[in-house]
């Protein structure tokens, strides 16, 4: 089954404790992206990657890091989480040649930073 | 600043009624306008999309109306059903030589009462 998977689905942590949210897709997509979803703000892009070793900032990159060492994986790293990073996070992927809007989203990771 | 503004924030419709969600955008370089549907606990999924060279696109009970001069587009759900209850996001993207991002609206929570 073609899908984007994220782990963990739920995470409660404390301020300053480094964490990684993993994202993996099995569709051989070149383009991957991370979004955060907050009430009243919609989805905002954090980082994106057009291919292996190619990443760039989205609209809200502060406090986040990413890496793209393999085509299928695109982990999101919070080096020192803060309460304002409490949010619902989505990873997405698409073919580079496909419609720009046709992104496939993972199931989401709900993060709470205390 | 929010480049894509969506309204209403929430909408309650009776079964069989018409649901209408509106979006307005600022950037005239946007050239692709998708709508995403999100059920609770799930990631957004592409519902329907339109390009600015047409004024309307219909897929089953879902129709996008596009007004290029007004920089507005809307989603109409005919014969709304309880199973349509979800959060709907409009989005926009533009042709770029490097990078490609979706700019989302704030979201509309639709409830269809039986």
XYZ file of C-alpha atoms in Angstrom:
228
model
C 0.000 0.000 0.000
C 1.315 3.410 -1.014
C 1.655 5.500 2.080
C 3.511 8.033 4.186
C 4.234 6.850 7.708
C 5.189 8.907 10.723
C 6.447 7.902 14.144
C 5.606 8.436 16.851
C 1.949 9.360 16.462
C 1.803 10.965 19.885
C 4.630 12.421 21.941
C 4.751 14.303 25.222
C 8.114 15.724 26.157
C 9.713 18.445 28.242
C 11.386 21.666 27.245
C 14.898 21.195 25.941
C 14.861 17.441 25.434
C 15.933 16.686 21.871
C 13.515 14.636 19.811
C 13.150 13.255 16.298
C 9.962 12.546 14.402
C 10.512 10.079 11.599
C 8.824 10.152 8.207
C 9.032 7.517 5.526
C 7.321 7.103 2.150
C 7.218 4.057 -0.114
C 6.181 5.824 -3.347
C 9.671 6.762 -4.534
C 8.718 10.439 -4.349
C 11.418 13.041 -4.837
C 9.696 15.834 -2.916
C 9.035 15.648 0.817
C 7.862 18.280 3.239
C 6.984 18.928 6.861
C 4.006 21.008 8.005
C 2.636 22.014 11.347
C -1.090 22.464 11.884
C -2.374 24.905 14.473
C -5.978 25.999 15.090
C -6.900 29.055 13.071
C -3.614 29.015 11.171
C -4.072 26.080 8.817
C -1.004 24.145 7.762
C 2.308 25.939 7.556
C 5.363 24.501 5.891
C 8.430 24.003 8.066
C 11.012 22.511 5.688
C 10.970 20.767 2.360
C 13.325 18.622 0.318
C 13.408 18.248 -3.457
C 15.674 15.219 -3.352
C 18.434 13.499 -1.405
C 20.760 16.000 0.273
C 18.643 18.936 -0.974
C 16.619 20.712 1.711
C 15.313 24.234 2.178
C 13.360 26.315 4.656
C 9.632 26.745 4.484
C 7.594 29.443 6.182
C 8.262 28.539 9.839
C 11.692 26.822 10.085
C 12.904 28.320 13.387
C 13.664 25.660 15.986
C 13.607 22.753 13.535
C 16.151 20.778 11.557
C 15.772 18.179 8.842
C 17.963 15.818 6.879
C 17.476 13.828 3.677
C 20.097 11.121 3.487
C 17.819 8.615 1.787
C 15.060 9.230 -0.699
C 12.378 7.538 1.376
C 13.138 9.161 4.763
C 12.820 12.749 5.923
C 13.150 13.072 9.714
C 12.203 16.233 11.602
C 14.521 17.131 14.460
C 13.778 19.442 17.375
C 17.109 20.069 19.058
C 15.680 21.970 22.031
C 11.885 21.845 21.980
C 9.894 24.674 23.508
C 6.195 24.886 24.451
C 5.409 26.976 21.350
C 6.307 23.920 19.270
C 3.344 22.061 20.704
C 1.415 21.256 17.552
C 0.174 18.636 15.121
C 2.864 17.765 12.583
C 2.402 16.289 9.131
C 4.897 14.889 6.695
C 3.970 14.894 3.012
C 5.468 13.705 -0.248
C 4.824 13.948 -3.976
C 6.420 13.203 -7.320
C 8.471 16.079 -8.595
C 6.796 15.795 -11.962
C 3.302 15.514 -10.555
C 0.764 18.210 -9.873
C 2.171 20.575 -7.311
C -0.908 20.287 -5.171
C -1.163 16.518 -5.111
C 0.765 15.875 -1.967
C 0.257 12.724 0.051
C 0.145 13.305 3.783
C 1.078 11.059 6.663
C -1.308 10.450 9.592
C 0.220 13.158 11.762
C 2.223 13.377 14.984
C 0.718 15.211 17.917
C 3.504 16.760 19.951
C 3.123 18.314 23.384
C 6.080 20.154 24.913
C 5.699 20.844 28.644
C 0.800 37.414 6.589
C -1.793 34.943 5.433
C -1.573 34.746 1.659
C -4.670 32.567 1.406
C -7.636 33.552 3.541
C -10.464 31.103 4.090
C -13.982 31.539 5.446
C -16.013 30.604 7.322
C -14.021 29.051 10.136
C -16.877 26.665 10.868
C -20.025 25.696 9.024
C -23.075 23.680 10.003
C -25.331 22.391 7.252
C -28.330 20.107 7.200
C -28.193 16.864 5.267
C -29.044 17.522 1.645
C -28.070 21.173 1.807
C -25.292 23.015 -0.017
C -22.027 23.743 1.761
C -20.015 26.700 0.485
C -16.487 27.539 1.579
C -14.674 30.566 0.238
C -11.035 31.442 -0.234
C -9.227 34.563 -1.365
C -5.602 34.843 -2.359
C -3.167 37.692 -2.838
C -0.357 36.393 -4.988
C -1.260 36.521 -8.688
C 1.607 34.121 -9.418
C -0.385 31.255 -7.894
C -1.342 28.859 -10.658
C -2.804 25.823 -8.911
C -5.614 25.748 -6.373
C -6.347 22.455 -4.592
C -8.803 21.670 -1.847
C -7.906 19.177 0.848
C -10.258 17.226 3.089
C -9.187 16.106 6.545
C -11.044 13.697 8.802
C -10.305 13.604 12.542
C -7.092 11.748 13.306
C -6.051 11.643 9.647
C -3.808 13.627 7.384
C -5.277 15.912 4.730
C -6.116 14.279 1.410
C -6.533 15.940 -1.963
C -10.210 16.364 -2.807
C -10.330 18.429 -5.987
C -8.141 21.030 -7.682
C -8.363 23.697 -10.363
C -6.037 25.738 -12.552
C -6.785 29.413 -13.321
C -7.456 28.806 -17.014
C -10.932 27.446 -16.172
C -13.701 29.004 -14.112
C -15.261 25.841 -12.765
C -14.437 22.214 -12.124
C -16.889 19.599 -10.978
C -16.268 16.140 -9.574
C -19.389 14.411 -8.373
C -20.991 16.518 -5.651
C -17.924 18.752 -5.314
C -17.439 21.861 -7.448
C -14.724 24.506 -7.437
C -15.668 27.941 -8.747
C -12.768 30.212 -9.664
C -12.822 33.979 -10.196
C -9.415 35.091 -11.411
C -10.179 38.823 -11.521
C -11.425 38.793 -7.935
C -8.671 36.408 -6.822
C -11.226 34.187 -5.168
C -12.215 30.553 -5.371
C -14.784 28.502 -3.564
C -15.790 24.922 -2.872
C -19.421 23.916 -3.211
C -20.624 20.614 -1.807
C -24.019 19.723 -3.201
C -26.406 17.398 -1.367
C -24.158 17.484 1.696
C -23.991 14.248 3.668
C -22.985 13.495 7.277
C -19.970 11.655 5.858
C -18.774 14.989 4.448
C -18.228 16.267 7.998
C -14.535 17.118 8.065
C -12.110 20.010 7.987
C -11.555 21.512 4.556
C -8.481 23.446 3.531
C -8.039 25.494 0.415
C -4.504 25.953 -0.847
C -2.513 27.603 -3.590
C 0.856 27.047 -5.186
C 2.923 28.660 -7.896
C 5.391 27.609 -10.532
C 8.888 27.842 -9.199
C 12.182 26.807 -10.656
C 13.309 25.514 -7.307
C 11.158 24.493 -4.410
C 7.424 24.218 -4.520
C 5.167 24.883 -1.610
C 1.504 24.798 -0.861
C 0.135 27.829 0.955
C -2.901 26.775 2.947
C -5.932 28.656 4.173
C -6.916 28.548 7.825
C -9.360 25.659 7.417
C -13.140 25.248 7.717
C -14.706 22.718 10.027
C -17.840 21.427 8.296
C -20.552 19.619 10.222
C -23.429 18.073 8.306
C -26.333 17.238 10.569
C -28.463 14.183 9.726
